[in-house]
Amino acid sequence: MRARWISAAIFAIVALLALPVGAQQADAPEVVLVDVNLARYDEDGQVTITTEFRNIGELDLDQVVVSQDGVVLDDVEVLSVEESSVRVGVVLVIDVSGSMDGAPLEAAKAAAIQFVNQKREQDSIALVTFASEVELLVPFTDNARAVTARIADLTAEGGTNFFDAIVRSAELYDADPDLQPHIIALTDGADDGSRSSVDEAIAAVTDNEVRVFGIALESEDFQGDTIRQITEASRGLYLATADPEQLDSLYADIRRELNNKVVLRFNATQSAPTDVSFAVQYENLRSSEIVEVPGFVTNGDPVAGGTTNSAGEFVLTPPQPYVVTGDLPAPAGVLRWMGIIGTAIATLGVVWILFCPKEEDTQEKLRRRMASFERAPDAQERAGIFQTGFLRSLSDRAESLVQRRGLLYTVNAALEQANIALRPGEAIALSLVLSVLLGGLVGALSANVYIGVLVAAISLALVFVVLTILGRSEKRKFENQLPDTLTLLATSLRAGYSLLQAIEAVASEAPMPTAREFGRSITEIRLGQPVTAALQGIAERTKSDDFAWAVMAVEIQREVGGNLSEVLNTVADTMLQRNRLRREVKALTAEGRISAYVLASMPFALFAWLFITNREYLEPLLSNTVGIGALAGGLVLMAIGIYWMAQIVDIEI
């Protein structure tokens, strides 16, 4: 009798050891509200709640009850995960260390392939293996064949970097946050080489809200404490077996657990904006969440501004206060300091302009004395647009500052060549004011002082660029008209006119800008300036080398004598041939110039487009030290290339 009891006890122990340790739950059964979606609440209070029933086993959908503020709702649509459109993500983490070689790895591959083949179309699976290194073999995909093909090719060798694999797998969900995150990790040994610790692995799964299912192939030296810690921290499941053939059933248990996810759809009854408590109950398990609903309009709502009392009378109710909210263009502290600094600068500028002494320079006195001898339209234009006291003082201060720097003649010459009716001080003051205003506006809107300063500097530089372009345009027009101008001078001289009368004929008959420049030279000659000096003044204002040579011919003829009309005809014919040759060269180099424009502008245009449409793609260039260095090197090379191409297509005639 005693031997029979001993035999029975031994048989029970052997049978118990032979059974796999199935579905050891890290936590007690629970109901978890994964997501409460109120996107369509304005449509009669539609609510969608995604709920997980964890550690329960087989789920009976008829036992699911939904309540609102403690009141059970009747019309609730309960959809299982197979019937819903919820996207479930699973990262299969498989141990391919040397200890898995042989039957354990083959059983693991077969169980994983069977699990993948049972996936839904909308679910995504990724494959991560680990040994001495962690490898992402397949990123998230809904193609089951691609995953099973890589699983079938797995081989075992190396150590066990389990913690690194968990961290890498959890980070995969950063790229697709819409997936319901899960990790199924299979291993047969303790971690022996990870750079990450168990605490870092736990932090990775909890930060990404990933639920981990740990499958352990137990051996004599196996220690599952760390795996159990990770699964418990993620509120997942820890499953273990010593028999590789039992892996199919463990993966099936996990599949069943993943399928214990339902989507609940119903119409809430709360039409006014307020906090509402939604609860889901399954047998004796219950979970609730308080959310703020936006409200919706019902067919029976009373007229705005009133309500109906119990007696059926319409009663006006006072309107609710409406608060207008919005984002400031910049942080309040930045705006405050910008206002203080701007006010201080403006105050100091006004005090300096009004109270600092100023002296009238000799050139300004001469300009005023000559103003009465100029033509009426020019006098009106050159009088200046800054006639108020403040603006006049600002322009005078700017002009005196430029004069002390020795730049007054340069600025004035650029304005005269571009035919801009502004004094140097007015142009400089206007450019500074506009650039400061534009930079301050952009800096306030972008909440970045550096960007504002950069925009101000760029806008100030653009003023000089535009001024240069206008000056070159006026010079080009003058030189294109120069052969006809010299021909008109020669014809007038041949007709018996004096040189002064010939110049007057050009001033009255030639097109702009030639007529304007020769009219000014007539005024200077009448004031006592020599004819050749007045004509040389035209060459200096227009910066025309061609006309300077014509003036040199006139000066030589006046000193040594000769037929001036023939000289001017010869010069005119020479300039006409040079202009024709210049146009031919321009036509022949048109393709090269267009290519240079395209090649020079394409990198900047592409950078601007990517910066506007996909700024994250450019982040390594803008935030990484190596990227910033590469960007700086690229700009230097671009500058060299642009200069080189400009020199190639710029042919002097």
XYZ file of C-alpha atoms in Angstrom:
653
model
C 0.000 0.000 0.000
C 2.784 2.393 0.901
C 4.637 1.536 -2.301
C 1.500 2.360 -4.265
C 1.275 5.849 -2.718
C 4.982 6.445 -3.388
C 4.522 5.370 -7.021
C 1.531 7.639 -7.402
C 3.422 10.600 -5.946
C 6.397 10.000 -8.255
C 4.072 9.713 -11.252
C 2.336 12.983 -10.305
C 5.639 14.810 -9.943
C 6.885 13.498 -13.297
C 3.617 14.438 -14.954
C 3.747 17.927 -13.427
C 7.300 18.444 -14.612
C 6.407 17.212 -18.078
C 3.670 19.802 -18.447
C 4.686 23.233 -19.783
C 4.294 26.165 -17.530
C 1.431 27.743 -19.408
C 0.446 31.361 -19.480
C 1.788 32.487 -16.156
C 0.094 35.852 -15.840
C 2.182 38.734 -14.659
C -0.907 40.489 -13.318
C -4.415 39.562 -12.294
C -7.168 39.709 -14.940
C -8.054 43.289 -15.788
C -9.939 45.524 -18.202
C -7.917 48.340 -19.818
C -9.376 51.248 -21.794
C -6.728 51.678 -24.471
C -8.330 54.581 -26.338
C -11.455 56.755 -25.999
C -12.100 58.367 -29.397
C -14.393 61.434 -29.467
C -13.578 62.550 -33.037
C -17.214 62.096 -34.143
C -18.874 63.164 -30.910
C -20.583 66.070 -32.669
C -22.574 63.468 -34.658
C -25.141 62.621 -31.962
C -22.455 61.815 -29.404
C -20.671 58.992 -31.209
C -17.959 57.418 -29.035
C -15.493 54.646 -29.886
C -13.628 52.907 -27.061
C -10.863 50.394 -27.723
C -10.646 48.001 -24.777
C -8.272 45.200 -23.870
C -9.323 42.303 -21.640
C -6.043 41.071 -20.270
C -5.198 37.741 -18.684
C -8.754 36.480 -19.071
C -8.507 33.624 -21.555
C -11.536 32.997 -23.723
C -13.653 36.165 -23.957
C -17.450 36.171 -23.998
C -18.513 39.366 -25.808
C -22.050 39.105 -24.427
C -20.681 39.819 -20.940
C -19.259 43.245 -21.941
C -21.234 46.126 -20.389
C -20.727 49.856 -21.071
C -22.005 52.612 -18.808
C -22.032 56.413 -18.827
C -21.907 58.143 -15.454
C -23.089 54.920 -13.857
C -26.012 54.398 -16.272
C -25.779 51.258 -18.406
C -26.041 51.913 -22.141
C -28.115 49.525 -24.233
C -27.283 50.245 -27.867
C -23.602 49.339 -27.810
C -21.920 47.790 -30.836
C -19.263 45.308 -29.697
C -16.702 44.383 -32.358
C -13.934 41.868 -31.835
C -10.449 42.750 -32.999
C -10.938 40.564 -36.096
C -14.025 42.575 -37.099
C -12.546 45.993 -36.361
C -10.065 48.144 -38.253
C -7.717 48.561 -35.279
C -4.128 48.109 -36.414
C -2.173 45.791 -34.147
C 1.606 45.860 -34.224
C 3.777 42.921 -33.125
C 7.566 42.763 -32.973
C 8.769 39.163 -33.006
C 12.016 39.028 -31.031
C 13.774 35.667 -31.480
C 16.904 34.434 -29.720
C 19.430 33.113 -32.294
C 22.324 32.643 -29.876
C 24.457 29.491 -29.992
C 22.443 27.800 -27.250
C 19.367 27.829 -29.515
C 21.071 25.731 -32.194
C 19.272 22.609 -33.259
C 15.787 21.582 -32.141
C 15.023 24.732 -30.055
C 15.577 27.102 -32.997
C 13.700 24.886 -35.444
C 10.715 24.705 -33.065
C 10.859 28.455 -32.498
C 10.905 29.111 -36.259
C 7.946 26.804 -36.858
C 5.886 28.393 -34.067
C 6.715 31.939 -35.222
C 5.839 31.137 -38.856
C 2.492 29.701 -37.774
C 1.819 32.831 -35.704
C 2.633 35.153 -38.617
C 0.408 33.231 -41.032
C -2.580 33.863 -38.728
C -2.247 37.654 -38.808
C -4.958 39.990 -40.094
C -4.400 42.012 -43.262
C -4.220 45.346 -41.418
C -1.800 44.121 -38.740
C 1.927 44.833 -39.035
C 4.763 42.564 -37.920
C 8.457 43.293 -37.534
C 11.245 40.746 -37.022
C 14.188 41.333 -34.678
C 16.838 38.737 -33.842
C 19.556 38.889 -31.235
C 22.726 37.016 -30.461
C 25.989 38.904 -29.971
C 24.384 41.690 -32.042
C 20.808 42.877 -32.507
C 19.506 42.877 -36.084
C 16.291 44.305 -37.523
C 15.642 41.769 -40.295
C 12.186 43.031 -41.303
C 10.714 46.435 -40.384
C 6.974 46.774 -39.841
C 5.110 45.247 -42.777
C 1.745 43.641 -43.526
C 3.411 41.175 -45.920
C 3.395 37.850 -44.063
C 5.469 36.093 -46.708
C 8.336 38.550 -46.322
C 8.460 37.843 -42.576
C 8.150 34.054 -42.801
C 10.871 33.889 -45.467
C 13.342 35.637 -43.165
C 12.308 33.462 -40.209
C 12.967 30.302 -42.202
C 16.564 31.408 -42.896
C 17.531 32.000 -39.254
C 20.692 30.329 -37.925
C 22.053 30.222 -34.367
C 25.452 31.409 -33.136
C 26.880 33.939 -30.686
C 25.893 35.342 -27.293
C 22.627 36.680 -25.842
C 22.028 40.460 -25.962
C 18.416 40.246 -24.822
C 18.083 43.724 -23.234
C 19.431 45.480 -26.343
C 16.853 43.625 -28.441
C 14.002 44.794 -26.211
C 15.160 48.423 -26.382
C 15.553 48.284 -30.175
C 12.119 46.684 -30.606
C 10.360 49.265 -28.427
C 11.925 52.110 -30.409
C 10.410 50.768 -33.650
C 6.996 52.076 -32.591
C 8.233 55.674 -32.750
C 7.933 55.506 -36.553
C 4.281 54.341 -36.503
C 2.454 55.527 -33.369
C -0.950 54.388 -34.743
C -0.083 50.729 -34.130
C -1.203 48.996 -30.940
C 2.278 48.115 -29.574
C 3.248 44.550 -28.605
C 6.506 42.591 -28.347
C 6.769 38.786 -28.313
C 10.250 37.904 -27.057
C 11.594 34.339 -27.120
C 14.853 33.419 -25.352
C 16.482 30.442 -23.693
C 19.144 32.084 -21.582
C 20.161 35.026 -19.480
C 21.557 38.215 -21.028
C 25.351 38.100 -21.244
C 26.516 41.079 -23.326
C 23.970 43.867 -23.735
C 25.022 47.474 -23.512
C 21.581 48.216 -22.049
C 20.523 47.186 -18.567
C 17.280 45.591 -17.489
C 16.146 48.954 -16.105
C 16.753 50.605 -19.485
C 14.797 47.837 -21.197
C 11.913 48.352 -18.774
C 12.034 52.120 -19.349
C 11.937 51.610 -23.128
C 8.780 49.482 -23.063
C 6.979 51.603 -20.476
C 7.799 54.899 -22.212
C 6.392 53.571 -25.494
C 3.490 51.811 -23.705
C 4.480 48.470 -25.227
C 3.016 45.253 -23.852
C 5.636 42.487 -23.721
C 4.934 38.757 -23.936
C 7.950 36.815 -22.726
C 8.454 33.191 -23.840
C 11.188 31.311 -22.009
C 12.729 28.012 -23.109
C 13.871 26.844 -19.685
C 17.031 24.851 -19.135
C 19.066 23.886 -16.089
C 21.013 27.172 -16.128
C 18.098 29.348 -17.173
C 17.202 32.384 -15.044
C 13.923 34.070 -15.931
C 13.810 36.808 -13.310
C 14.776 39.610 -15.708
C 12.314 38.490 -18.378
C 9.599 38.312 -15.765
C 10.472 41.839 -14.565
C 10.062 43.236 -18.091
C 6.730 41.501 -18.692
C 5.361 42.550 -15.307
C 6.446 46.180 -15.858
C 4.645 46.211 -19.223
C 1.599 44.397 -17.785
C 2.176 41.556 -20.217
C 2.463 37.781 -19.911
C 5.355 35.535 -18.970
C 5.165 32.034 -20.425
C 7.747 29.273 -19.946
C 8.327 25.703 -21.046
C 11.180 23.240 -21.051
C 9.872 21.476 -24.161
C 10.429 23.250 -27.510
C 7.505 21.354 -28.979
C 5.176 23.323 -26.691
C 6.075 26.654 -28.318
C 3.130 26.355 -30.742
C 0.680 26.314 -27.860
C 2.370 29.272 -26.150
C 2.183 31.377 -29.330
C -1.465 30.319 -29.607
C -2.080 31.582 -26.051
C -0.539 34.907 -27.034
C -2.680 35.069 -30.165
C -5.735 34.459 -28.007
C -4.639 37.219 -25.636
C -4.151 39.631 -28.552
C -7.617 38.782 -29.815
C -9.106 39.780 -26.435
C -9.312 43.325 -27.731
C -12.701 44.774 -28.635
C -13.984 48.007 -30.142
C -17.077 49.464 -28.477
C -19.205 51.959 -30.416
C -22.166 53.782 -28.988
C -23.936 57.124 -28.774
C -23.505 59.024 -25.521
C -26.477 60.911 -24.136
C -24.618 63.953 -22.808
C -25.225 66.763 -25.337
C -23.645 69.616 -23.349
C -19.880 70.074 -22.990
C -18.828 68.590 -19.641
C -16.825 65.797 -18.009
C -18.278 62.326 -18.498
C -17.232 59.029 -16.923
C -17.278 56.058 -19.314
C -16.877 52.587 -17.809
C -16.487 49.084 -19.283
C -17.320 46.045 -17.163
C -16.729 42.351 -17.769
C -18.149 40.039 -15.125
C -16.608 41.397 -11.897
C -13.856 43.395 -13.654
C -14.384 47.087 -14.329
C -12.375 50.010 -15.741
C -13.449 53.626 -16.178
C -12.092 56.898 -17.519
C -13.289 60.476 -17.157
C -13.106 62.504 -20.377
C -14.265 65.968 -21.404
C -16.861 65.708 -24.176
C -17.377 68.624 -26.605
C -21.157 68.272 -26.767
C -23.452 68.059 -29.787
C -26.608 69.681 -31.143
C -29.854 67.747 -30.801
C -33.076 68.248 -32.737
C -34.863 69.296 -29.586
C -32.422 71.947 -28.506
C -34.092 75.283 -27.635
C -33.349 78.549 -29.366
C -29.916 79.940 -28.586
C -30.041 82.259 -25.631
C -33.037 80.649 -23.949
C -34.468 77.529 -22.412
C -37.836 76.039 -21.573
C -38.991 75.593 -17.982
C -41.228 72.882 -16.590
C -44.333 74.928 -17.363
C -43.457 75.103 -21.042
C -42.570 78.797 -20.919
C -39.587 80.112 -22.842
C -37.128 81.857 -20.525
C -34.156 83.896 -21.681
C -30.858 82.964 -20.097
C -27.849 85.257 -19.900
C -25.193 84.498 -22.529
C -22.098 82.650 -21.454
C -18.910 84.681 -21.621
C -16.798 83.867 -24.672
C -13.093 84.079 -24.230
C -10.985 84.580 -27.337
C -7.768 82.621 -27.117
C -4.837 82.449 -29.482
C -1.125 81.905 -29.661
C 1.191 84.867 -29.449
C 3.593 85.296 -32.369
C 6.444 84.905 -29.874
C 6.876 84.077 -26.177
C 5.648 86.849 -23.909
C 9.104 87.369 -22.444
C 10.669 87.830 -25.874
C 7.958 90.302 -26.921
C 8.372 92.229 -23.695
C 12.131 92.608 -24.104
C 11.764 93.502 -27.789
C 9.312 96.241 -26.842
C 11.605 97.614 -24.139
C 14.676 97.604 -26.390
C 12.758 99.112 -29.325
C 11.323 101.871 -27.158
C 14.750 102.693 -25.724
C 16.347 102.865 -29.175
C 13.547 105.040 -30.538
C 13.776 107.409 -27.556
C 17.556 107.777 -27.842
C 17.221 108.340 -31.594
C 14.668 111.120 -31.130
C 16.766 112.813 -28.434
C 19.920 112.614 -30.580
C 18.168 113.981 -33.664
C 16.429 116.863 -31.887
C 19.114 118.065 -29.506
C 22.495 117.218 -31.037
C 23.988 120.168 -32.983
C 24.390 119.810 -36.719
C 26.282 121.910 -39.228
C 25.471 122.493 -42.867
C 28.333 121.354 -45.078
C 29.682 123.274 -48.076
C 28.270 120.904 -50.672
C 24.773 121.286 -49.241
C 25.071 125.076 -49.480
C 26.230 124.765 -53.081
C 23.380 122.404 -53.858
C 20.856 124.923 -52.551
C 22.438 127.749 -54.606
C 22.334 125.625 -57.769
C 18.768 124.419 -57.202
C 17.305 127.529 -58.824
C 19.271 126.927 -62.048
C 18.055 123.340 -62.539
C 14.977 122.387 -64.466
C 11.748 122.633 -62.513
C 10.863 118.914 -62.636
C 14.336 117.866 -61.427
C 14.271 120.447 -58.682
C 10.967 119.126 -57.481
C 12.192 115.544 -57.580
C 15.514 116.232 -55.851
C 13.941 118.341 -53.129
C 13.560 115.157 -51.099
C 10.662 113.160 -49.739
C 11.665 113.668 -46.088
C 10.133 117.087 -45.461
C 8.984 116.593 -41.863
C 11.283 117.663 -39.042
C 11.960 114.194 -37.684
C 12.582 112.512 -41.033
C 14.587 115.467 -42.322
C 16.819 115.325 -39.248
C 17.209 111.580 -39.633
C 18.293 111.903 -43.283
C 20.689 114.761 -42.467
C 22.301 112.712 -39.697
C 22.659 109.714 -42.001
C 24.201 111.862 -44.737
C 26.707 113.490 -42.370
C 27.676 110.058 -41.015
C 28.290 108.746 -44.530
C 30.267 111.856 -45.400
C 32.570 111.378 -42.406
C 33.209 107.824 -43.581
C 34.150 109.088 -47.048
C 31.273 107.269 -48.763
C 29.089 110.235 -49.729
C 30.401 110.464 -53.290
C 29.994 106.711 -53.857
C 26.388 106.637 -52.612
C 25.472 109.788 -54.524
C 27.031 108.421 -57.724
C 25.075 105.174 -57.372
C 21.809 107.095 -56.873
C 22.511 109.330 -59.865
C 23.416 106.398 -62.085
C 20.189 104.595 -61.076
C 18.177 107.827 -61.579
C 16.675 107.703 -58.070
C 15.453 111.114 -56.919
C 16.772 110.833 -53.356
C 19.570 112.514 -51.496
C 22.227 110.143 -50.117
C 21.038 110.722 -46.555
C 17.419 110.064 -47.495
C 18.293 106.832 -49.292
C 20.418 105.538 -46.418
C 17.875 106.496 -43.752
C 15.020 104.929 -45.727
C 16.988 101.708 -46.246
C 17.870 101.452 -42.553
C 14.323 102.134 -41.382
C 12.764 99.607 -43.752
C 15.314 96.892 -42.941
C 14.932 97.397 -39.169
C 11.134 97.296 -39.416
C 11.165 94.172 -41.579
C 13.715 92.434 -39.363
C 11.775 93.334 -36.206
C 8.529 92.026 -37.695
C 10.064 88.730 -38.809
C 11.872 88.353 -35.482
C 8.639 88.880 -33.548
C 6.665 86.442 -35.685
C 9.355 83.750 -35.559
C 10.222 84.364 -31.873
C 13.903 84.313 -32.853
C 16.077 87.409 -32.541
C 18.812 85.927 -34.720
C 16.411 85.352 -37.594
C 15.213 88.958 -37.284
C 18.789 90.280 -37.418
C 19.538 88.043 -40.407
C 16.444 89.263 -42.280
C 17.356 92.900 -41.530
C 20.878 92.374 -42.871
C 19.595 90.576 -45.979
C 17.012 93.285 -46.696
C 19.683 95.984 -46.302
C 21.947 94.116 -48.709
C 19.058 93.725 -51.156
C 18.687 97.512 -51.258
C 22.234 97.869 -52.568
C 21.721 94.964 -54.983
C 18.586 96.607 -56.411
C 20.392 99.935 -56.618
C 23.233 98.289 -58.553
C 20.807 96.552 -60.924
C 18.964 99.818 -61.644
C 22.267 101.621 -62.245
C 23.417 98.957 -64.709
C 20.078 99.150 -66.485
C 20.399 102.917 -66.919
C 24.001 102.517 -68.115
C 22.945 99.859 -70.629
C 20.216 102.117 -72.033
C 22.621 105.063 -72.302
C 25.311 103.038 -74.089
C 22.793 101.497 -76.491
C 21.686 105.024 -77.425
C 25.279 106.337 -77.616
C 25.964 105.638 -81.342
C 22.791 107.526 -82.316
C 23.707 110.293 -79.890
C 27.161 110.766 -81.400
C 25.668 110.631 -84.900
C 23.194 113.375 -83.917
C 26.076 115.496 -82.567
C 28.087 114.994 -85.779
C 25.086 115.803 -87.975
C 24.389 118.985 -86.009
C 28.025 120.089 -86.314
C 28.013 119.361 -90.048
C 24.848 121.482 -90.367
C 26.718 124.503 -88.955
C 25.770 124.267 -85.255
C 28.297 124.993 -82.562
C 29.175 122.228 -80.082
C 26.952 123.828 -77.417
C 24.027 124.029 -79.853
C 24.627 120.399 -80.851
C 24.476 119.363 -77.173
C 21.211 121.300 -76.779
C 19.822 119.488 -79.822
C 20.657 116.134 -78.192
C 19.056 117.242 -74.893
C 15.818 118.141 -76.696
C 15.575 115.301 -79.240
C 17.293 112.221 -77.752
C 15.328 109.667 -75.670
C 15.815 109.109 -71.953
C 18.231 108.747 -70.192
C 20.441 110.522 -72.778
C 18.226 113.647 -72.894
C 18.289 113.924 -69.083
C 22.065 113.676 -68.824
C 22.760 116.140 -71.658
C 20.165 118.535 -70.227
C 22.028 118.532 -66.947
C 25.312 119.199 -68.758
C 23.702 122.241 -70.476
C 22.797 123.593 -67.024
C 26.354 123.079 -65.775
C 27.815 124.817 -68.869
C 25.524 127.809 -68.346
C 26.800 128.033 -64.783
C 30.341 128.444 -66.105
C 31.673 124.902 -66.279
C 33.778 124.070 -69.373
C 32.092 122.002 -72.085
C 34.519 119.087 -71.813
C 34.175 119.051 -68.002
C 30.366 118.952 -68.286
C 30.566 116.100 -70.778
C 33.050 114.286 -68.545
C 30.492 114.648 -65.765
C 28.026 112.635 -67.884
C 30.630 109.872 -68.256
C 31.226 109.810 -64.484
C 27.521 109.727 -63.588
C 26.686 106.975 -66.085
C 30.050 105.188 -65.543
C 30.267 104.706 -69.306
C 33.764 104.023 -70.630
C 32.512 104.370 -74.196
C 31.304 107.921 -73.645
C 34.503 108.748 -71.750
C 36.452 107.853 -74.918
C 34.117 110.076 -76.968
C 34.723 112.969 -74.557
C 38.469 112.334 -74.843
C 38.184 112.618 -78.653
C 36.297 115.906 -78.311
C 38.915 117.269 -75.916
C 41.796 116.285 -78.228
C 40.036 117.870 -81.232
C 39.461 121.119 -79.318
C 43.173 121.259 -78.431
C 44.785 120.250 -81.747
C 41.992 121.108 -84.184
C 40.417 119.049 -86.944
C 37.016 118.002 -88.216
C 35.033 117.091 -85.075
C 32.039 115.752 -87.020
C 34.207 113.174 -88.807
C 35.810 112.169 -85.508
C 32.394 111.684 -83.904
C 31.161 109.691 -86.908
C 34.195 107.413 -86.650
C 33.667 106.925 -82.915
C 29.950 106.290 -83.458
C 30.651 103.652 -86.133
C 33.194 101.944 -83.860
C 30.705 101.819 -80.946
C 27.981 100.527 -83.254
C 30.209 97.641 -84.337
C 31.148 96.907 -80.708
C 27.478 96.825 -79.675
C 26.694 94.444 -82.540
C 29.572 92.177 -81.512
C 28.465 92.352 -77.872
C 24.951 91.195 -78.829
C 26.346 88.325 -80.891
C 28.486 87.154 -77.991
C 25.504 87.424 -75.673
C 23.435 85.254 -78.000
C 26.201 82.660 -78.323
C 26.672 82.443 -74.537
C 22.945 82.354 -73.746
C 22.904 78.582 -73.198
C 25.896 78.726 -70.883
C 24.398 81.586 -68.865
C 21.067 79.790 -68.466
C 22.896 76.641 -67.373
C 24.844 78.685 -64.841
C 21.640 80.235 -63.491
C 19.960 76.820 -63.134
C 22.970 75.126 -61.534
C 23.509 78.016 -59.132
C 19.883 78.346 -58.033
C 18.834 74.681 -57.904
C 20.531 73.745 -54.567
C 19.103 76.799 -52.811
C 15.624 76.298 -54.281
C 15.635 72.602 -53.332
C 16.806 73.436 -49.804
C 14.033 76.030 -49.418
C 11.414 73.574 -50.689
C 12.516 70.817 -48.306
C 12.751 73.299 -45.433
C 9.098 74.250 -45.999
C 7.614 70.844 -46.828
C 9.790 68.330 -44.938
C 11.893 70.090 -42.342
C 12.570 66.859 -40.419
C 14.539 65.566 -43.416
C 16.950 68.494 -43.070
C 17.323 68.262 -39.281
C 20.676 66.387 -39.433
C 22.097 69.236 -41.537
C 20.801 71.945 -39.218
C 21.283 70.381 -35.770
C 24.230 67.997 -36.130
C 27.808 69.297 -36.007
C 28.832 67.177 -38.979
C 25.755 68.374 -40.887
C 26.493 72.036 -40.188
C 30.084 71.513 -41.322
C 28.890 69.829 -44.502
C 26.454 72.680 -45.099
C 29.193 75.282 -44.649
C 31.530 73.365 -46.951
C 28.793 73.083 -49.554
C 28.157 76.832 -49.423
C 31.857 77.550 -49.931
C 32.023 75.169 -52.895
C 28.828 76.686 -54.312
C 30.333 80.176 -54.070
C 33.483 79.008 -55.886
C 31.413 77.292 -58.570
C 29.171 80.321 -59.105
C 32.196 82.604 -59.424
C 33.841 80.185 -61.850
C 30.745 79.911 -64.063
C 30.294 83.690 -64.015
C 33.852 84.160 -65.233
C 33.338 81.619 -68.020
C 30.256 83.325 -69.503
C 31.434 86.914 -68.838
C 33.283 87.912 -72.017
C 34.542 91.483 -72.201
C 34.108 93.241 -75.562
